[in-house]
Short mmCIF file of C-alpha atoms and ligand atoms in Angstrom, two decimals:
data_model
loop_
_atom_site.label_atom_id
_atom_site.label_comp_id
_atom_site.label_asym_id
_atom_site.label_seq_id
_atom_site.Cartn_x
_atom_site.Cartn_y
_atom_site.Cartn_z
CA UNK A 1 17.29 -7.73 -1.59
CA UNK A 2 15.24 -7.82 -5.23
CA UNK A 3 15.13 -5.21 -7.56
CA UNK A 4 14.49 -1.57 -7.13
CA UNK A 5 13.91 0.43 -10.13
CA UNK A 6 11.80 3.48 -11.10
CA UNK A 7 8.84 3.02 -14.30
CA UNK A 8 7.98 6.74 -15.65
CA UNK A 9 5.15 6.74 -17.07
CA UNK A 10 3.12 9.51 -19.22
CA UNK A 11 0.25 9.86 -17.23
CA UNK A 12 -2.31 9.25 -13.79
CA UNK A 13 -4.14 6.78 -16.35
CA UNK A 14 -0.81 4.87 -17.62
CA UNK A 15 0.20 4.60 -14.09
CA UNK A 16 -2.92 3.05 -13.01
CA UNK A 17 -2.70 0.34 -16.14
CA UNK A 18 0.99 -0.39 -15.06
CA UNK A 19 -0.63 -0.97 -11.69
CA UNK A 20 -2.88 -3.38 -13.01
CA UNK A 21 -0.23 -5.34 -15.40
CA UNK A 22 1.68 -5.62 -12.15
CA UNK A 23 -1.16 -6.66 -10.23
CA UNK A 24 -1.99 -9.77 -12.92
CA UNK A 25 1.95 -10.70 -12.63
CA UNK A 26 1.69 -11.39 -8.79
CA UNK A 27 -1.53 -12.55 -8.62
CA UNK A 28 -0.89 -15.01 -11.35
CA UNK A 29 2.48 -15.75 -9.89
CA UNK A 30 1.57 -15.86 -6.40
CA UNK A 31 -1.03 -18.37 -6.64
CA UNK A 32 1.00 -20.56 -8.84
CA UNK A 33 3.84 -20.36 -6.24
CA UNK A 34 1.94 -20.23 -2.71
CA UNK A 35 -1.45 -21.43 -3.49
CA UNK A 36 -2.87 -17.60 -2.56
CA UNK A 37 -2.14 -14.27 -3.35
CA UNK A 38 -1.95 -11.82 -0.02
CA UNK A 39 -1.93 -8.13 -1.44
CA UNK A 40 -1.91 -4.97 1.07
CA UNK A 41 -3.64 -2.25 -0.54
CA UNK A 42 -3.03 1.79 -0.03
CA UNK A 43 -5.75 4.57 0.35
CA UNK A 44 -5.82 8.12 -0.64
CA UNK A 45 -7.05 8.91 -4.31
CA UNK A 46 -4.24 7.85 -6.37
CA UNK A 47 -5.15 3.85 -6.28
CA UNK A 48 -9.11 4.34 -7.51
CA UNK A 49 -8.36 4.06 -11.01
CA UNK A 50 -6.35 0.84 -10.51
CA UNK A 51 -9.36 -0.78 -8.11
CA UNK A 52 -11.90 0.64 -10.91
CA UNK A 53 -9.43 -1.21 -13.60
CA UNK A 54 -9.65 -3.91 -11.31
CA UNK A 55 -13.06 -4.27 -11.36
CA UNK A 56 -13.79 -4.26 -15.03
CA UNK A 57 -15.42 -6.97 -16.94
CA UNK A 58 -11.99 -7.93 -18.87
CA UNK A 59 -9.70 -7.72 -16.53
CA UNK A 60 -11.69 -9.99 -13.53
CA UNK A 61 -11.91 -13.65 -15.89
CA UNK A 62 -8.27 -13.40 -15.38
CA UNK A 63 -7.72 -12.89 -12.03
CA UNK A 64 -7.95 -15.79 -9.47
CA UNK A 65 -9.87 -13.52 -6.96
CA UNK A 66 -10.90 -16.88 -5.47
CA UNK A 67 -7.54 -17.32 -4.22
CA UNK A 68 -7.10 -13.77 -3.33
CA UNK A 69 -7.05 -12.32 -0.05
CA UNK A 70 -7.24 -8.00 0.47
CA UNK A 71 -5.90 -5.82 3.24
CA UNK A 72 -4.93 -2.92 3.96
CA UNK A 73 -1.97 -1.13 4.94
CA UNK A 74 -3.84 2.02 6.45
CA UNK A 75 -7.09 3.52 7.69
CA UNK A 76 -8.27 6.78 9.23
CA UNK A 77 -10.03 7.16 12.17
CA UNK A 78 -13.51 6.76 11.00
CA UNK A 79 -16.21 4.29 9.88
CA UNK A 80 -16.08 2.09 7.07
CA UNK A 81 -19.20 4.09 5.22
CA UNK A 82 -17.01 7.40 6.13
CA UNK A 83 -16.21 9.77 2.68
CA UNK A 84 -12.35 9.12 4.67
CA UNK A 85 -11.97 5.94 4.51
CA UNK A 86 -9.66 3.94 2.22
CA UNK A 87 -12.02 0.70 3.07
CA UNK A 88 -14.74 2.81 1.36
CA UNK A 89 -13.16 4.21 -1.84
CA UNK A 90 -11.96 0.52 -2.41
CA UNK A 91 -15.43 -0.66 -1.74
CA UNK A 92 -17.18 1.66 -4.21
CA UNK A 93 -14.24 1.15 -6.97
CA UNK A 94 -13.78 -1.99 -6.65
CA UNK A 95 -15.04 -4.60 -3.95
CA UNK A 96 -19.06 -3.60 -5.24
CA UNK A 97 -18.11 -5.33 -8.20
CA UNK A 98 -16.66 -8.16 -7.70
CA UNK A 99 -17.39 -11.14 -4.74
CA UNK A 100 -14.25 -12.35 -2.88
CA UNK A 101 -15.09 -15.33 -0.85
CA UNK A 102 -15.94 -13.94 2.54
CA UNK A 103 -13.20 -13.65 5.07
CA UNK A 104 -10.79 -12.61 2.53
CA UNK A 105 -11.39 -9.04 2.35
CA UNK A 106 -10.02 -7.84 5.92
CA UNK A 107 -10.40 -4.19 6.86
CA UNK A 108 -8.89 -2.09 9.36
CA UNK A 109 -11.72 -1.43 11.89
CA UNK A 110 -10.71 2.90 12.22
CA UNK A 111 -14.50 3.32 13.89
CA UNK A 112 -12.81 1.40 17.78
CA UNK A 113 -12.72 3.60 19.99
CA UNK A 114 -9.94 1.86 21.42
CA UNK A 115 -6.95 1.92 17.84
CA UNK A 116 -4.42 0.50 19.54
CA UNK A 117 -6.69 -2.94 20.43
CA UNK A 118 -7.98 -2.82 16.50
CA UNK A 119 -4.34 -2.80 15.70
CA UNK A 120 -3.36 -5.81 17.69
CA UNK A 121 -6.32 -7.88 16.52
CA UNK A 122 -5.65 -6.81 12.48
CA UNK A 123 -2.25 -8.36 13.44
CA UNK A 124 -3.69 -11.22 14.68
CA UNK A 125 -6.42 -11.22 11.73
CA UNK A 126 -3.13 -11.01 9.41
CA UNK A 127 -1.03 -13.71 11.26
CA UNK A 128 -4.30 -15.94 11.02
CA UNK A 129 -4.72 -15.85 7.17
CA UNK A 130 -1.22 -16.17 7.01
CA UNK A 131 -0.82 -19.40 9.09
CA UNK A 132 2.07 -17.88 11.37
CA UNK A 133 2.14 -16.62 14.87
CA UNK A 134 1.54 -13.02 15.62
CA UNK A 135 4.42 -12.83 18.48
CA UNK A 136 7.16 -13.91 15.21
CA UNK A 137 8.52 -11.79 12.66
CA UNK A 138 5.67 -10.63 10.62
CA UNK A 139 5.11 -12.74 6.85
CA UNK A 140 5.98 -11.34 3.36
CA UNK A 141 3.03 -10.04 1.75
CA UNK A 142 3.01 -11.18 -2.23
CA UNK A 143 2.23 -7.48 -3.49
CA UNK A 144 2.04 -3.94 -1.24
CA UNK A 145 0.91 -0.61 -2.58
CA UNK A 146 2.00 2.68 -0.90
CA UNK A 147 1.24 6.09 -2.19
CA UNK A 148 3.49 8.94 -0.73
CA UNK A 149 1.64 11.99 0.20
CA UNK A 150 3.14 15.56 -0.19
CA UNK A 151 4.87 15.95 2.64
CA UNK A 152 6.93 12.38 1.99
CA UNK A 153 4.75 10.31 4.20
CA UNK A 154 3.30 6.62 3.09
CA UNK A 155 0.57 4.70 4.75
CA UNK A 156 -0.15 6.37 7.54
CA UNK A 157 3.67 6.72 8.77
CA UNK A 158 3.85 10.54 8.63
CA UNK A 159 6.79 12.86 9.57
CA UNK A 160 7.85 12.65 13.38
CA UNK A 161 5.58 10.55 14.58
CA UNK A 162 5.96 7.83 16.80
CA UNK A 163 5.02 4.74 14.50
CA UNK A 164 8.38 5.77 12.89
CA UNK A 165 9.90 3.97 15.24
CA UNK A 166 7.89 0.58 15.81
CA UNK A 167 10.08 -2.29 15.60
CA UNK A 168 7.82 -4.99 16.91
CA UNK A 169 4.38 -4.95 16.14
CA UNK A 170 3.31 -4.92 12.45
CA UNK A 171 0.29 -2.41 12.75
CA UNK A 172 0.19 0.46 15.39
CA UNK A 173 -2.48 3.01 16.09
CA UNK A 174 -0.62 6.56 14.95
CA UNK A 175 -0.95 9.52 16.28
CA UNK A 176 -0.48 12.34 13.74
CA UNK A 177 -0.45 15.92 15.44
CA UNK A 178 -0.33 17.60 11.74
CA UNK A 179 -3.89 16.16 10.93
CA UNK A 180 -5.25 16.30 14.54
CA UNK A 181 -6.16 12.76 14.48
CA UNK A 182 -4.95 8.99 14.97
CA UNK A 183 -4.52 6.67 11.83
CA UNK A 184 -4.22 3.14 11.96
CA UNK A 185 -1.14 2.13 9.55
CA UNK A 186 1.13 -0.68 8.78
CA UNK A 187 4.67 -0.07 10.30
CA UNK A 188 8.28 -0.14 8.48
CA UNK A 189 8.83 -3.78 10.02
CA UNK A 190 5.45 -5.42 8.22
CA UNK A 191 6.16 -3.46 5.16
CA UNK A 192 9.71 -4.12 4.63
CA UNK A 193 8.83 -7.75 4.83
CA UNK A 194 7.27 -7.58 1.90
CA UNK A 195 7.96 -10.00 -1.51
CA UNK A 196 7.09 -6.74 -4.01
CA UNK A 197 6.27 -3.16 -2.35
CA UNK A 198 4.85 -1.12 -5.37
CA UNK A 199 4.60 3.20 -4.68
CA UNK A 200 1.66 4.93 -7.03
CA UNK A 201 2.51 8.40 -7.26
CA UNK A 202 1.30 10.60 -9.98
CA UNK A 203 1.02 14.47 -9.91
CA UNK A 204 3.82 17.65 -10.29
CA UNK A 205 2.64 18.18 -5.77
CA UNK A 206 4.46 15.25 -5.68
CA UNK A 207 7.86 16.02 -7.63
CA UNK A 208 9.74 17.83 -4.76
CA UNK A 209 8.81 15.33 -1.82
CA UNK A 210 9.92 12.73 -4.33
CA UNK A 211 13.10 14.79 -4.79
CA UNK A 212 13.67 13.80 -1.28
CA UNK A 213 12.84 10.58 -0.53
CA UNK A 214 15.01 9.54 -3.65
CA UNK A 215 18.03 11.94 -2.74
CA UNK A 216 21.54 9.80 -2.09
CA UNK A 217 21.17 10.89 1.81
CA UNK A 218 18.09 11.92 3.94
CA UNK A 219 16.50 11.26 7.12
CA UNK A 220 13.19 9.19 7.19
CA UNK A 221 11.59 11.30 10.61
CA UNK A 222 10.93 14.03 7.56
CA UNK A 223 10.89 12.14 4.38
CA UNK A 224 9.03 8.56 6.15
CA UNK A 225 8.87 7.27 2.59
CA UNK A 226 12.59 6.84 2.19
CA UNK A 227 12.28 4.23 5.21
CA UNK A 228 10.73 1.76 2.62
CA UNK A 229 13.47 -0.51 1.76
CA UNK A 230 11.44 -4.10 1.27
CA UNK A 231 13.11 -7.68 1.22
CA UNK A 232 11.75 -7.99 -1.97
CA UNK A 233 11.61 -5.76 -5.04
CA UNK A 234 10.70 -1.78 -5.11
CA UNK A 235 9.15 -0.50 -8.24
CA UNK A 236 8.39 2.80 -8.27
CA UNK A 237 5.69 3.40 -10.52
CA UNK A 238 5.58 7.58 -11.72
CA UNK A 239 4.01 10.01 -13.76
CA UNK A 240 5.68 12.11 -15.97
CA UNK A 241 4.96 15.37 -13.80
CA UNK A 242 6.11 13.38 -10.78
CA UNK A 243 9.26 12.32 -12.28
CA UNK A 244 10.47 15.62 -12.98
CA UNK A 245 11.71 15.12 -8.99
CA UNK A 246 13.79 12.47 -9.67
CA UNK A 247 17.47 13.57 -8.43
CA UNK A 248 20.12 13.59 -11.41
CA UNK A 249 22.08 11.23 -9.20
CA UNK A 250 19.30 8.58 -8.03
CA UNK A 251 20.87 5.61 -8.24
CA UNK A 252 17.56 3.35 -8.49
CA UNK A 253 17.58 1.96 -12.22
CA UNK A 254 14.94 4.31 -14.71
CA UNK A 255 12.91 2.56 -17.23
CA UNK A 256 11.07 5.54 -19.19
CA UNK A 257 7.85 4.66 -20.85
CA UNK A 258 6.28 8.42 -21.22
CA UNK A 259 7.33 8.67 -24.68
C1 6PG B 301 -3.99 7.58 3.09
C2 6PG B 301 -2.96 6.83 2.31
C3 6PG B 301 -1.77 7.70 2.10
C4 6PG B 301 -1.77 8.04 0.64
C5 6PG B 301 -0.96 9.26 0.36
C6 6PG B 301 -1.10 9.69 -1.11
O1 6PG B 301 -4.71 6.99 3.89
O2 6PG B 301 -4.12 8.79 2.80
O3 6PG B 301 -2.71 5.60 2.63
O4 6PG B 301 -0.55 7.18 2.49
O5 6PG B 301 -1.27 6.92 -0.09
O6 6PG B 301 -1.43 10.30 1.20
O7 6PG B 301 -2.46 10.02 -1.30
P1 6PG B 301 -2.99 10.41 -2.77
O8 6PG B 301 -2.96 9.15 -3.56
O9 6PG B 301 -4.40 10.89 -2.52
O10 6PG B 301 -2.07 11.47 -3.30
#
């Protein structure tokens, strides 16, 4: 199991640029290693500054986005052109600026009517670029972002709901009672697979669920985020305001940069 450790950082903006250093490490090292570098990317608000970081000028010479290949680990129930969807805020951040060779940008396809058949053939979309069969243990992406929300949840694997306890399949169509709506997310067994699962989580809302998913005991059917417990490493990557959750007896290893 790799490292797990918690980077505090002074701000939304300084969590986005420690994002984006992290990004350049496993894209760079990815590529070196594997000849590609797979990244599963989250939704919500907190990643736009990263893909909009992403996207500038300086920051694209270095990336080999020729060798890079973009998912995602969640979508909502809507079209891609949606104000909802994560495919969208990652195309207007990000994707409208730079040109990944087609068929390596792969979206979640939350306008089926039919979730649970767009869920098996992302799988299969996944398993393809991949080079692995979709009935085997799902592959280790190189890099996964999560966000948590406010009430502990990550990708789309919100408190007591059934995806919680997929232990198969690597995406699921999620039904999520609280919103009133199916999601389409990644499930603990894809995600824990991972090489390096990064959380982005900036903002004082966010201190008290925090407070729980980093607490020495805890259940993940209310705190889902705690469920995240990759092959790989776990960087946790924090504001300032967020950080004021962290429990005084978290044993994950704290590197402060806020100053
Ligand atoms: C989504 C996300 C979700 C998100 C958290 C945090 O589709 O909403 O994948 O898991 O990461 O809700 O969202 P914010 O970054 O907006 O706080």
């Amino acid at each position: 199991m790799g490292d797990r450790v918690i980077s505090i950082m002074a701000d939304a903006e300084s969590v986005a640029r420690e994002a984006l250093s992290l990004w350049c490490r496993h894209a760079t090292e990815s590529v070196a290693a594997r000849g590609a570098f797979r990244v599963l990317l989250s939704g919500g608000s907190t990643p736009r500054r990263l893909f909009q970081l992403l996207a500038e000028d300086s920051t694209m010479e270095q990336l080999p986005w020729e060798s890079t290949h973009l998912f995602w680990g969640d979508e909502r129930a809507v079209p891609s052109d949606h104000q909802d969807s994560n495919y969208r805020m990652t195309r207007e951040a990000l994707l409208n600026n730079i040109s990944p060779p087609p068929g390596q940008v792969q979206r979640l396809e939350g306008e089926r009517a039919n979730l649970d058949a767009a869920a098996h053939d992302y799988q299969s979309a996944v398993a393809h670029s991949f080079g692995v069969a979709e009935d085997m243990p799902p592959p280790a992406f190189d890099l996964v972002f999560l966000g948590m929300g406010t009430d502990a949840h990550t990708a789309s694997l919100f408190p007591n709901t059934q995806a919680l306890n997929e232990t198969d399949k690597w995406f699921v169509a999620n039904e999520v009672p609280q919103l009133g709506t199916r999601r389409l997310t990644a499930t603990y067994r894809l995600l824990n697979a991972a090489r390096a699962v990064v959380f982005l989580v900036a903002g004082s809302d966010k201190a008290a669920p925090l407070s729980r998913v980093l607490a020495p005991t805890g259940d993940i059917v209310t705190a889902p985020s705690r469920g995240i417990s990759p092959f790989g490493s776990l960087t946790w990557v924090i504001d300032r305001a967020a950080a004021a959750g962290i429990p005084t007896d978290c044993s994950l290893r704290i590197s402060n940069h806020a100053g």
